């Protein structure tokens, strides 16, 4: 078996998650790692068991590297994805694809011109029950969609002393909660329902108007054990919490709530879709089950079990019923589809995985949500 050699750029929270998932694919070798400077790259490569370490400019010169995973802060996604494509590399980019719509549009154009495989890491599509819900909707089990209610709640920025680069607009962009986790929720909503969001009405709140920025580096999701003198107070201009009303292209409505300050909610995406035949509910904290509501019969709980799923969703299941699969498996399943395309050497005509075009779509929706909040008015997507 010919192994596809891959490099991962960035080693915060999500970079090592990509590495772990990639190592579970038999036709992929994580051959190189890239960081902001060679000393950090060498240190991280050694700790992660990766043989080669580079800065970005040198990585692009490595002819045997076929694909590059961009796992850096948001403001670098555009420039690094563009450079990788122009160097003839396939690209898997973390979301958001860029911080500006015109940048994302350019990436979509370049990707199309090169024919290289391009993907965005909307991995939450790859929970087996998410695809099962999509397939059930396609086969008519849900009926006409009446309404959609979604939320994505976290608590990792609950305290004033919680701090991360995502709080800085020059690194993350003009939105935080919506762009960071709301983009996943909105992507999954359109993916499952097949509907397009046509209008948005948004209202944001910043709970901590100032935060205490640590004067020494802290990695995301690490323990934060610093003294008062180790912090600097800084103003915060992005949202901790957001409510958004949605209108869809079938004429019906929905709403989503996104928060990074909901105590006890570590990483909870919940989606409830009401249709003319049934009601579907799924929660990422219980990813191996979905609730099916009925008006004139018993409600059901469908457990993740390949023998009970439609064929289209069975492909995302690696283990029998009763053997739970979760967050790390979503990236593996996404990359399995991406690397099947890379083995063929080009972007498929109808990719099953989220592409740069999907990344552009989510960026447009998020930008319209920001605009709606600023105007306090309905905005067309």
Short mmCIF file of the C-alpha atoms (twelve columns), coordinates in Angstrom:
data_MODEL
# 
_entry.id   MODEL 
# 
loop_
_atom_site.group_PDB 
_atom_site.id 
_atom_site.type_symbol 
_atom_site.label_atom_id 
_atom_site.label_alt_id 
_atom_site.label_comp_id 
_atom_site.label_asym_id 
_atom_site.label_seq_id 
_atom_site.Cartn_x 
_atom_site.Cartn_y 
_atom_site.Cartn_z 
_atom_site.pdbx_PDB_model_num 
ATOM 1   C CA . UNK A 1   0.000   0.000  0.000   1 
ATOM 2   C CA . UNK A 2   1.381   3.402  -1.002  1 
ATOM 3   C CA . UNK A 3   1.229   5.735  1.976   1 
ATOM 4   C CA . UNK A 4   0.193   9.349  1.453   1 
ATOM 5   C CA . UNK A 5   2.596   11.637 3.304   1 
ATOM 6   C CA . UNK A 6   0.945   14.431 5.264   1 
ATOM 7   C CA . UNK A 7   2.055   17.480 7.242   1 
ATOM 8   C CA . UNK A 8   0.150   19.205 10.037  1 
ATOM 9   C CA . UNK A 9   0.619   22.933 10.633  1 
ATOM 10  C CA . UNK A 10  -0.133  24.096 14.190  1 
ATOM 11  C CA . UNK A 11  -0.074  22.193 17.472  1 
ATOM 12  C CA . UNK A 12  -2.677  23.809 19.709  1 
ATOM 13  C CA . UNK A 13  -5.761  21.816 20.727  1 
ATOM 14  C CA . UNK A 14  -6.906  20.722 17.267  1 
ATOM 15  C CA . UNK A 15  -3.588  19.946 15.538  1 
ATOM 16  C CA . UNK A 16  -2.833  16.876 17.705  1 
ATOM 17  C CA . UNK A 17  -6.480  15.800 17.242  1 
ATOM 18  C CA . UNK A 18  -5.877  15.768 13.468  1 
ATOM 19  C CA . UNK A 19  -2.647  13.816 13.970  1 
ATOM 20  C CA . UNK A 20  -4.338  11.173 16.135  1 
ATOM 21  C CA . UNK A 21  -7.146  10.703 13.593  1 
ATOM 22  C CA . UNK A 22  -4.771  10.578 10.625  1 
ATOM 23  C CA . UNK A 23  -2.725  7.855  12.297  1 
ATOM 24  C CA . UNK A 24  -5.814  5.653  12.328  1 
ATOM 25  C CA . UNK A 25  -5.919  5.557  8.522   1 
ATOM 26  C CA . UNK A 26  -3.810  2.751  7.020   1 
ATOM 27  C CA . UNK A 27  -2.881  4.672  3.853   1 
ATOM 28  C CA . UNK A 28  -1.697  7.878  5.595   1 
ATOM 29  C CA . UNK A 29  1.642   8.770  7.205   1 
ATOM 30  C CA . UNK A 30  2.008   11.936 9.292   1 
ATOM 31  C CA . UNK A 31  5.501   12.696 8.040   1 
ATOM 32  C CA . UNK A 32  6.061   16.305 9.111   1 
ATOM 33  C CA . UNK A 33  4.979   18.963 11.553  1 
ATOM 34  C CA . UNK A 34  5.161   22.738 11.200  1 
ATOM 35  C CA . UNK A 35  5.190   25.504 13.790  1 
ATOM 36  C CA . UNK A 36  5.896   29.231 14.000  1 
ATOM 37  C CA . UNK A 37  9.624   28.693 14.574  1 
ATOM 38  C CA . UNK A 38  11.935  25.748 14.119  1 
ATOM 39  C CA . UNK A 39  12.696  25.298 17.830  1 
ATOM 40  C CA . UNK A 40  9.013   24.943 18.692  1 
ATOM 41  C CA . UNK A 41  8.436   22.726 15.653  1 
ATOM 42  C CA . UNK A 42  11.305  20.433 16.676  1 
ATOM 43  C CA . UNK A 43  10.076  20.243 20.272  1 
ATOM 44  C CA . UNK A 44  6.484   19.470 19.276  1 
ATOM 45  C CA . UNK A 45  7.518   16.967 16.609  1 
ATOM 46  C CA . UNK A 46  9.593   15.062 19.154  1 
ATOM 47  C CA . UNK A 47  6.757   15.007 21.698  1 
ATOM 48  C CA . UNK A 48  4.279   13.769 19.060  1 
ATOM 49  C CA . UNK A 49  6.606   11.193 17.527  1 
ATOM 50  C CA . UNK A 50  6.900   12.927 14.149  1 
ATOM 51  C CA . UNK A 51  10.209  12.614 12.346  1 
ATOM 52  C CA . UNK A 52  10.448  15.930 10.478  1 
ATOM 53  C CA . UNK A 53  9.941   19.518 11.671  1 
ATOM 54  C CA . UNK A 54  9.732   22.689 9.571   1 
ATOM 55  C CA . UNK A 55  8.717   26.300 9.443   1 
ATOM 56  C CA . UNK A 56  5.953   26.885 6.884   1 
ATOM 57  C CA . UNK A 57  8.076   28.207 4.012   1 
ATOM 58  C CA . UNK A 58  10.385  25.173 4.173   1 
ATOM 59  C CA . UNK A 59  7.470   22.759 4.481   1 
ATOM 60  C CA . UNK A 60  6.091   23.901 1.121   1 
ATOM 61  C CA . UNK A 61  9.357   22.848 -0.558  1 
ATOM 62  C CA . UNK A 62  9.011   19.205 0.526   1 
ATOM 63  C CA . UNK A 63  8.036   17.407 -2.666  1 
ATOM 64  C CA . UNK A 64  6.977   14.162 -0.961  1 
ATOM 65  C CA . UNK A 65  4.345   15.912 1.199   1 
ATOM 66  C CA . UNK A 66  1.063   15.538 -0.696  1 
ATOM 67  C CA . UNK A 67  -1.404  17.098 1.747   1 
ATOM 68  C CA . UNK A 68  -1.193  19.831 4.380   1 
ATOM 69  C CA . UNK A 69  -3.567  20.237 7.327   1 
ATOM 70  C CA . UNK A 70  -3.949  23.874 8.406   1 
ATOM 71  C CA . UNK A 71  -4.586  23.894 12.188  1 
ATOM 72  C CA . UNK A 72  -3.311  27.377 13.019  1 
ATOM 73  C CA . UNK A 73  -5.206  30.407 14.425  1 
ATOM 74  C CA . UNK A 74  -7.935  31.743 12.132  1 
ATOM 75  C CA . UNK A 75  -6.047  34.715 10.681  1 
ATOM 76  C CA . UNK A 76  -3.468  32.368 9.096   1 
ATOM 77  C CA . UNK A 77  -5.937  30.033 7.351   1 
ATOM 78  C CA . UNK A 78  -6.247  32.065 4.159   1 
ATOM 79  C CA . UNK A 79  -2.580  32.761 3.503   1 
ATOM 80  C CA . UNK A 80  -1.412  29.263 4.414   1 
ATOM 81  C CA . UNK A 81  -4.167  27.463 2.463   1 
ATOM 82  C CA . UNK A 82  -3.472  29.632 -0.585  1 
ATOM 83  C CA . UNK A 83  0.265   29.020 -0.413  1 
ATOM 84  C CA . UNK A 84  -0.244  25.268 -0.006  1 
ATOM 85  C CA . UNK A 85  -2.589  25.061 -3.005  1 
ATOM 86  C CA . UNK A 86  -0.209  27.098 -5.162  1 
ATOM 87  C CA . UNK A 87  2.586   24.726 -4.104  1 
ATOM 88  C CA . UNK A 88  0.520   21.836 -5.481  1 
ATOM 89  C CA . UNK A 89  -0.570  20.407 -2.132  1 
ATOM 90  C CA . UNK A 90  -4.005  19.092 -1.246  1 
ATOM 91  C CA . UNK A 91  -5.397  21.026 1.748   1 
ATOM 92  C CA . UNK A 92  -7.530  20.249 4.777   1 
ATOM 93  C CA . UNK A 93  -8.253  23.512 6.611   1 
ATOM 94  C CA . UNK A 94  -9.734  24.114 10.018  1 
ATOM 95  C CA . UNK A 95  -12.787 26.346 10.132  1 
ATOM 96  C CA . UNK A 96  -13.259 29.169 9.473   1 
ATOM 97  C CA . UNK A 97  -11.741 28.917 6.011   1 
ATOM 98  C CA . UNK A 98  -10.759 32.604 6.265   1 
ATOM 99  C CA . UNK A 99  -11.673 35.707 8.259   1 
ATOM 100 C CA . UNK A 100 -12.963 37.640 5.214   1 
ATOM 101 C CA . UNK A 101 -15.489 36.553 2.579   1 
ATOM 102 C CA . UNK A 102 -13.346 37.741 -0.327  1 
ATOM 103 C CA . UNK A 103 -10.428 35.646 0.950   1 
ATOM 104 C CA . UNK A 104 -12.612 32.538 1.128   1 
ATOM 105 C CA . UNK A 105 -13.942 33.255 -2.368  1 
ATOM 106 C CA . UNK A 106 -10.380 33.410 -3.668  1 
ATOM 107 C CA . UNK A 107 -9.526  30.082 -2.022  1 
ATOM 108 C CA . UNK A 108 -12.586 28.423 -3.588  1 
ATOM 109 C CA . UNK A 109 -11.509 29.790 -6.993  1 
ATOM 110 C CA . UNK A 110 -7.886  28.641 -6.647  1 
ATOM 111 C CA . UNK A 111 -8.953  25.207 -5.440  1 
ATOM 112 C CA . UNK A 112 -11.274 24.822 -8.428  1 
ATOM 113 C CA . UNK A 113 -8.573  25.935 -10.867 1 
ATOM 114 C CA . UNK A 114 -5.980  23.532 -9.472  1 
ATOM 115 C CA . UNK A 115 -8.346  20.569 -9.101  1 
ATOM 116 C CA . UNK A 116 -6.628  19.731 -5.826  1 
ATOM 117 C CA . UNK A 117 -8.554  18.098 -3.009  1 
ATOM 118 C CA . UNK A 118 -9.841  20.742 -0.602  1 
ATOM 119 C CA . UNK A 119 -11.742 20.159 2.629   1 
ATOM 120 C CA . UNK A 120 -12.837 22.074 5.713   1 
ATOM 121 C CA . UNK A 121 -12.893 20.308 9.065   1 
ATOM 122 C CA . UNK A 122 -16.625 20.389 9.762   1 
ATOM 123 C CA . UNK A 123 -16.164 17.082 11.530  1 
ATOM 124 C CA . UNK A 124 -19.448 17.158 13.462  1 
ATOM 125 C CA . UNK A 125 -21.179 16.014 10.273  1 
ATOM 126 C CA . UNK A 126 -19.429 12.705 10.832  1 
ATOM 127 C CA . UNK A 127 -21.195 11.436 13.904  1 
ATOM 128 C CA . UNK A 128 -23.028 8.369  12.539  1 
ATOM 129 C CA . UNK A 129 -26.386 9.586  13.853  1 
ATOM 130 C CA . UNK A 130 -25.968 12.959 12.133  1 
ATOM 131 C CA . UNK A 131 -25.686 11.213 8.786   1 
ATOM 132 C CA . UNK A 132 -28.501 8.848  9.761   1 
ATOM 133 C CA . UNK A 133 -30.746 11.862 10.451  1 
ATOM 134 C CA . UNK A 134 -29.794 13.352 7.077   1 
ATOM 135 C CA . UNK A 135 -30.539 10.060 5.327   1 
ATOM 136 C CA . UNK A 136 -33.855 9.608  7.151   1 
ATOM 137 C CA . UNK A 137 -34.865 13.101 6.051   1 
ATOM 138 C CA . UNK A 138 -33.872 12.346 2.449   1 
ATOM 139 C CA . UNK A 139 -35.948 9.156  2.493   1 
ATOM 140 C CA . UNK A 140 -39.022 10.988 3.784   1 
ATOM 141 C CA . UNK A 141 -39.059 9.760  7.401   1 
ATOM 142 C CA . UNK A 142 -39.149 13.312 8.782   1 
ATOM 143 C CA . UNK A 143 -41.638 14.819 6.348   1 
ATOM 144 C CA . UNK A 144 -41.880 18.544 5.645   1 
ATOM 145 C CA . UNK A 145 -39.709 20.466 8.099   1 
ATOM 146 C CA . UNK A 146 -41.772 22.789 10.292  1 
ATOM 147 C CA . UNK A 147 -39.146 24.240 12.650  1 
ATOM 148 C CA . UNK A 148 -35.572 23.888 13.869  1 
ATOM 149 C CA . UNK A 149 -34.244 24.556 17.372  1 
ATOM 150 C CA . UNK A 150 -30.503 24.372 17.973  1 
ATOM 151 C CA . UNK A 151 -27.941 25.246 20.611  1 
ATOM 152 C CA . UNK A 152 -24.220 24.870 21.134  1 
ATOM 153 C CA . UNK A 153 -23.124 25.493 24.714  1 
ATOM 154 C CA . UNK A 154 -19.672 25.471 26.324  1 
ATOM 155 C CA . UNK A 155 -18.201 26.813 29.563  1 
ATOM 156 C CA . UNK A 156 -14.484 27.096 28.804  1 
ATOM 157 C CA . UNK A 157 -14.682 30.928 28.821  1 
ATOM 158 C CA . UNK A 158 -16.971 31.083 31.863  1 
ATOM 159 C CA . UNK A 159 -14.560 32.938 34.172  1 
ATOM 160 C CA . UNK A 160 -13.086 36.379 33.628  1 
ATOM 161 C CA . UNK A 161 -9.656  34.752 33.948  1 
ATOM 162 C CA . UNK A 162 -10.356 32.333 31.070  1 
ATOM 163 C CA . UNK A 163 -8.332  33.513 28.101  1 
ATOM 164 C CA . UNK A 164 -7.372  32.327 24.621  1 
ATOM 165 C CA . UNK A 165 -6.274  33.823 21.290  1 
ATOM 166 C CA . UNK A 166 -9.872  33.436 20.075  1 
ATOM 167 C CA . UNK A 167 -10.721 36.472 22.227  1 
ATOM 168 C CA . UNK A 168 -8.526  38.698 20.032  1 
ATOM 169 C CA . UNK A 169 -10.282 39.851 16.802  1 
ATOM 170 C CA . UNK A 170 -7.004  40.342 14.921  1 
ATOM 171 C CA . UNK A 171 -6.347  36.606 15.301  1 
ATOM 172 C CA . UNK A 172 -9.870  35.176 15.377  1 
ATOM 173 C CA . UNK A 173 -12.057 37.615 13.411  1 
ATOM 174 C CA . UNK A 174 -14.954 39.899 14.328  1 
ATOM 175 C CA . UNK A 175 -17.092 37.095 15.782  1 
ATOM 176 C CA . UNK A 176 -16.138 34.519 18.390  1 
ATOM 177 C CA . UNK A 177 -18.906 32.246 19.697  1 
ATOM 178 C CA . UNK A 178 -20.800 32.247 16.398  1 
ATOM 179 C CA . UNK A 179 -17.694 31.862 14.220  1 
ATOM 180 C CA . UNK A 180 -16.071 29.270 16.491  1 
ATOM 181 C CA . UNK A 181 -18.858 26.874 17.478  1 
ATOM 182 C CA . UNK A 182 -21.910 28.455 15.845  1 
ATOM 183 C CA . UNK A 183 -20.419 27.662 12.439  1 
ATOM 184 C CA . UNK A 184 -20.481 23.949 13.321  1 
ATOM 185 C CA . UNK A 185 -24.109 24.176 14.449  1 
ATOM 186 C CA . UNK A 186 -25.232 26.071 11.349  1 
ATOM 187 C CA . UNK A 187 -23.323 23.715 9.052   1 
ATOM 188 C CA . UNK A 188 -24.873 20.625 10.664  1 
ATOM 189 C CA . UNK A 189 -28.334 22.242 10.489  1 
ATOM 190 C CA . UNK A 190 -28.166 22.832 6.737   1 
ATOM 191 C CA . UNK A 191 -26.447 19.480 6.181   1 
ATOM 192 C CA . UNK A 192 -29.137 17.420 7.945   1 
ATOM 193 C CA . UNK A 193 -32.181 19.345 6.770   1 
ATOM 194 C CA . UNK A 194 -31.140 20.118 3.193   1 
ATOM 195 C CA . UNK A 195 -32.572 23.611 3.751   1 
ATOM 196 C CA . UNK A 196 -30.754 26.885 3.180   1 
ATOM 197 C CA . UNK A 197 -30.817 29.758 5.652   1 
ATOM 198 C CA . UNK A 198 -32.172 32.794 3.817   1 
ATOM 199 C CA . UNK A 199 -32.451 35.463 6.561   1 
ATOM 200 C CA . UNK A 200 -31.043 35.985 10.056  1 
ATOM 201 C CA . UNK A 201 -31.831 38.170 13.061  1 
ATOM 202 C CA . UNK A 202 -29.110 38.157 15.716  1 
ATOM 203 C CA . UNK A 203 -28.527 39.527 19.197  1 
ATOM 204 C CA . UNK A 204 -25.139 39.149 20.912  1 
ATOM 205 C CA . UNK A 205 -23.995 39.685 24.478  1 
ATOM 206 C CA . UNK A 206 -20.522 40.038 25.925  1 
ATOM 207 C CA . UNK A 207 -20.745 38.854 29.523  1 
ATOM 208 C CA . UNK A 208 -17.178 39.787 30.444  1 
ATOM 209 C CA . UNK A 209 -16.547 43.278 29.069  1 
ATOM 210 C CA . UNK A 210 -12.935 42.894 30.166  1 
ATOM 211 C CA . UNK A 211 -10.890 39.760 30.778  1 
ATOM 212 C CA . UNK A 212 -7.644  39.043 32.554  1 
ATOM 213 C CA . UNK A 213 -5.087  38.066 29.940  1 
ATOM 214 C CA . UNK A 214 -2.287  35.849 31.261  1 
ATOM 215 C CA . UNK A 215 1.197   37.210 30.786  1 
ATOM 216 C CA . UNK A 216 2.477   33.680 30.086  1 
ATOM 217 C CA . UNK A 217 1.247   31.154 27.529  1 
ATOM 218 C CA . UNK A 218 -1.651  28.815 28.370  1 
ATOM 219 C CA . UNK A 219 -2.897  26.150 25.960  1 
ATOM 220 C CA . UNK A 220 -6.606  25.697 25.249  1 
ATOM 221 C CA . UNK A 221 -8.365  23.350 27.694  1 
ATOM 222 C CA . UNK A 222 -5.331  23.213 29.998  1 
ATOM 223 C CA . UNK A 223 -5.495  23.890 33.739  1 
ATOM 224 C CA . UNK A 224 -5.132  27.614 34.448  1 
ATOM 225 C CA . UNK A 225 -3.191  27.956 37.712  1 
ATOM 226 C CA . UNK A 226 -1.767  31.490 37.738  1 
ATOM 227 C CA . UNK A 227 -1.465  34.241 40.336  1 
ATOM 228 C CA . UNK A 228 -3.198  37.671 40.179  1 
ATOM 229 C CA . UNK A 229 0.057   39.337 39.195  1 
ATOM 230 C CA . UNK A 230 0.291   37.063 36.160  1 
ATOM 231 C CA . UNK A 231 -2.660  38.799 34.425  1 
ATOM 232 C CA . UNK A 232 -3.313  41.994 32.474  1 
ATOM 233 C CA . UNK A 233 -6.880  43.371 32.152  1 
ATOM 234 C CA . UNK A 234 -7.933  43.804 28.490  1 
ATOM 235 C CA . UNK A 235 -11.225 44.883 26.822  1 
ATOM 236 C CA . UNK A 236 -13.318 42.257 25.029  1 
ATOM 237 C CA . UNK A 237 -15.205 43.153 21.849  1 
ATOM 238 C CA . UNK A 238 -16.542 39.774 20.696  1 
ATOM 239 C CA . UNK A 239 -19.600 37.846 21.875  1 
ATOM 240 C CA . UNK A 240 -19.712 35.312 24.704  1 
ATOM 241 C CA . UNK A 241 -23.339 34.452 23.894  1 
ATOM 242 C CA . UNK A 242 -25.572 34.807 20.839  1 
ATOM 243 C CA . UNK A 243 -29.226 34.234 19.949  1 
ATOM 244 C CA . UNK A 244 -30.153 34.026 16.263  1 
ATOM 245 C CA . UNK A 245 -33.565 33.732 14.611  1 
ATOM 246 C CA . UNK A 246 -33.480 31.944 11.259  1 
ATOM 247 C CA . UNK A 247 -35.667 31.845 8.168   1 
ATOM 248 C CA . UNK A 248 -35.278 28.967 5.706   1 
ATOM 249 C CA . UNK A 249 -35.897 28.554 2.008   1 
ATOM 250 C CA . UNK A 250 -38.956 26.335 2.625   1 
ATOM 251 C CA . UNK A 251 -40.669 29.303 4.293   1 
ATOM 252 C CA . UNK A 252 -40.371 27.980 7.838   1 
ATOM 253 C CA . UNK A 253 -38.399 29.204 10.824  1 
ATOM 254 C CA . UNK A 254 -35.862 28.264 13.466  1 
ATOM 255 C CA . UNK A 255 -33.543 29.617 16.119  1 
ATOM 256 C CA . UNK A 256 -30.120 28.872 17.553  1 
ATOM 257 C CA . UNK A 257 -28.369 29.818 20.778  1 
ATOM 258 C CA . UNK A 258 -24.600 29.714 21.114  1 
ATOM 259 C CA . UNK A 259 -22.703 30.290 24.350  1 
ATOM 260 C CA . UNK A 260 -19.187 29.850 25.694  1 
ATOM 261 C CA . UNK A 261 -20.188 30.876 29.230  1 
ATOM 262 C CA . UNK A 262 -22.755 28.170 30.187  1 
ATOM 263 C CA . UNK A 263 -21.446 26.564 33.380  1 
ATOM 264 C CA . UNK A 264 -21.290 22.791 33.233  1 
ATOM 265 C CA . UNK A 265 -21.827 22.563 29.496  1 
ATOM 266 C CA . UNK A 266 -18.457 21.368 28.299  1 
ATOM 267 C CA . UNK A 267 -19.222 20.891 24.616  1 
ATOM 268 C CA . UNK A 268 -22.950 20.393 24.036  1 
ATOM 269 C CA . UNK A 269 -24.468 20.722 20.581  1 
ATOM 270 C CA . UNK A 270 -28.198 19.970 20.596  1 
ATOM 271 C CA . UNK A 271 -30.442 19.991 17.535  1 
ATOM 272 C CA . UNK A 272 -34.202 19.390 17.384  1 
ATOM 273 C CA . UNK A 273 -35.943 19.259 14.019  1 
ATOM 274 C CA . UNK A 274 -39.745 19.177 13.881  1 
ATOM 275 C CA . UNK A 275 -41.306 17.655 10.769  1 
ATOM 276 C CA . UNK A 276 -44.763 16.708 9.533   1 
ATOM 277 C CA . UNK A 277 -44.130 13.001 10.211  1 
ATOM 278 C CA . UNK A 278 -41.786 13.012 13.212  1 
ATOM 279 C CA . UNK A 279 -39.482 14.999 15.468  1 
ATOM 280 C CA . UNK A 280 -35.726 14.301 15.528  1 
ATOM 281 C CA . UNK A 281 -33.454 15.310 18.413  1 
ATOM 282 C CA . UNK A 282 -29.728 14.654 18.771  1 
ATOM 283 C CA . UNK A 283 -27.178 15.834 21.337  1 
ATOM 284 C CA . UNK A 284 -23.397 15.646 21.010  1 
ATOM 285 C CA . UNK A 285 -23.056 14.742 24.708  1 
ATOM 286 C CA . UNK A 286 -25.031 11.561 23.939  1 
ATOM 287 C CA . UNK A 287 -23.737 11.017 20.412  1 
ATOM 288 C CA . UNK A 288 -24.706 7.365  20.082  1 
ATOM 289 C CA . UNK A 289 -28.450 7.900  20.344  1 
ATOM 290 C CA . UNK A 290 -31.175 10.024 18.773  1 
ATOM 291 C CA . UNK A 291 -34.735 10.655 19.912  1 
ATOM 292 C CA . UNK A 292 -37.600 10.229 17.457  1 
ATOM 293 C CA . UNK A 293 -40.873 11.851 18.531  1 
ATOM 294 C CA . UNK A 294 -44.323 10.739 17.342  1 
ATOM 295 C CA . UNK A 295 -47.786 12.260 17.807  1 
ATOM 296 C CA . UNK A 296 -49.835 9.065  17.463  1 
ATOM 297 C CA . UNK A 297 -47.446 6.383  18.619  1 
ATOM 298 C CA . UNK A 298 -44.655 5.595  21.047  1 
ATOM 299 C CA . UNK A 299 -41.568 7.783  20.937  1 
ATOM 300 C CA . UNK A 300 -38.333 5.987  20.066  1 
ATOM 301 C CA . UNK A 301 -34.645 6.133  20.928  1 
ATOM 302 C CA . UNK A 302 -32.460 4.897  18.069  1 
ATOM 303 C CA . UNK A 303 -29.048 3.671  19.219  1 
ATOM 304 C CA . UNK A 304 -25.982 3.672  16.989  1 
ATOM 305 C CA . UNK A 305 -26.020 0.204  15.446  1 
ATOM 306 C CA . UNK A 306 -25.053 -0.498 11.821  1 
ATOM 307 C CA . UNK A 307 -27.738 -3.162 11.553  1 
ATOM 308 C CA . UNK A 308 -30.410 -0.526 12.278  1 
ATOM 309 C CA . UNK A 309 -29.060 2.249  10.052  1 
ATOM 310 C CA . UNK A 310 -29.584 3.126  6.425   1 
ATOM 311 C CA . UNK A 311 -26.703 2.039  4.193   1 
ATOM 312 C CA . UNK A 312 -25.598 5.651  3.613   1 
ATOM 313 C CA . UNK A 313 -24.906 6.076  7.345   1 
ATOM 314 C CA . UNK A 314 -23.418 2.627  7.946   1 
ATOM 315 C CA . UNK A 315 -20.183 3.741  6.265   1 
ATOM 316 C CA . UNK A 316 -19.385 6.010  9.247   1 
ATOM 317 C CA . UNK A 317 -19.552 3.172  11.781  1 
ATOM 318 C CA . UNK A 318 -16.414 1.181  12.615  1 
ATOM 319 C CA . UNK A 319 -17.731 -0.894 15.530  1 
ATOM 320 C CA . UNK A 320 -20.853 -2.986 16.251  1 
ATOM 321 C CA . UNK A 321 -23.868 -1.722 18.165  1 
ATOM 322 C CA . UNK A 322 -23.177 -1.106 21.846  1 
ATOM 323 C CA . UNK A 323 -19.566 -0.052 21.157  1 
ATOM 324 C CA . UNK A 324 -19.668 3.725  21.466  1 
ATOM 325 C CA . UNK A 325 -17.989 6.049  18.994  1 
ATOM 326 C CA . UNK A 326 -17.414 9.747  19.666  1 
ATOM 327 C CA . UNK A 327 -15.559 12.963 18.868  1 
ATOM 328 C CA . UNK A 328 -12.187 11.461 17.837  1 
ATOM 329 C CA . UNK A 329 -13.971 9.140  15.416  1 
ATOM 330 C CA . UNK A 330 -15.590 12.038 13.532  1 
ATOM 331 C CA . UNK A 331 -12.250 13.316 12.241  1 
ATOM 332 C CA . UNK A 332 -11.163 9.803  11.295  1 
ATOM 333 C CA . UNK A 333 -14.331 9.281  9.265   1 
ATOM 334 C CA . UNK A 334 -14.042 12.684 7.563   1 
ATOM 335 C CA . UNK A 335 -10.373 12.087 6.700   1 
ATOM 336 C CA . UNK A 336 -11.211 8.600  5.382   1 
ATOM 337 C CA . UNK A 337 -13.377 10.206 2.701   1 
ATOM 338 C CA . UNK A 338 -10.883 13.016 2.024   1 
ATOM 339 C CA . UNK A 339 -7.952  10.630 1.587   1 
ATOM 340 C CA . UNK A 340 -9.928  8.362  -0.733  1 
ATOM 341 C CA . UNK A 341 -10.118 11.443 -2.985  1 
ATOM 342 C CA . UNK A 342 -6.425  12.261 -2.492  1 
ATOM 343 C CA . UNK A 343 -5.537  8.687  -3.492  1 
ATOM 344 C CA . UNK A 344 -7.331  9.452  -6.770  1 
ATOM 345 C CA . UNK A 345 -5.371  12.699 -7.073  1 
ATOM 346 C CA . UNK A 346 -8.196  15.185 -7.518  1 
ATOM 347 C CA . UNK A 347 -11.320 16.717 -6.011  1 
ATOM 348 C CA . UNK A 348 -14.407 14.564 -6.753  1 
ATOM 349 C CA . UNK A 349 -17.236 16.057 -8.821  1 
ATOM 350 C CA . UNK A 350 -19.673 15.562 -5.941  1 
ATOM 351 C CA . UNK A 351 -17.639 15.338 -2.738  1 
ATOM 352 C CA . UNK A 352 -19.210 13.657 0.288   1 
ATOM 353 C CA . UNK A 353 -16.971 15.716 2.586   1 
ATOM 354 C CA . UNK A 354 -17.220 19.451 3.404   1 
ATOM 355 C CA . UNK A 355 -15.226 21.513 0.918   1 
ATOM 356 C CA . UNK A 356 -13.860 25.047 0.662   1 
ATOM 357 C CA . UNK A 357 -17.232 25.984 -0.871  1 
ATOM 358 C CA . UNK A 358 -18.896 24.843 2.362   1 
ATOM 359 C CA . UNK A 359 -16.367 26.899 4.302   1 
ATOM 360 C CA . UNK A 360 -17.306 29.954 2.222   1 
ATOM 361 C CA . UNK A 361 -21.009 29.284 2.839   1 
ATOM 362 C CA . UNK A 362 -20.535 29.265 6.624   1 
ATOM 363 C CA . UNK A 363 -18.411 32.407 6.490   1 
ATOM 364 C CA . UNK A 364 -21.174 34.212 4.575   1 
ATOM 365 C CA . UNK A 365 -23.810 33.126 7.110   1 
ATOM 366 C CA . UNK A 366 -21.618 34.206 10.039  1 
ATOM 367 C CA . UNK A 367 -20.886 37.585 8.424   1 
ATOM 368 C CA . UNK A 368 -24.608 38.184 7.899   1 
ATOM 369 C CA . UNK A 369 -25.245 37.271 11.538  1 
ATOM 370 C CA . UNK A 370 -22.632 39.827 12.659  1 
ATOM 371 C CA . UNK A 371 -24.232 42.422 10.366  1 
ATOM 372 C CA . UNK A 372 -27.673 41.634 11.799  1 
ATOM 373 C CA . UNK A 373 -26.469 42.130 15.360  1 
ATOM 374 C CA . UNK A 374 -24.874 45.466 14.483  1 
ATOM 375 C CA . UNK A 375 -28.002 46.686 12.676  1 
ATOM 376 C CA . UNK A 376 -30.437 44.994 15.092  1 
ATOM 377 C CA . UNK A 377 -32.436 43.973 12.028  1 
ATOM 378 C CA . UNK A 378 -33.216 41.068 9.731   1 
ATOM 379 C CA . UNK A 379 -30.454 40.530 7.141   1 
ATOM 380 C CA . UNK A 380 -30.656 38.451 3.961   1 
ATOM 381 C CA . UNK A 381 -28.029 35.719 3.603   1 
# 
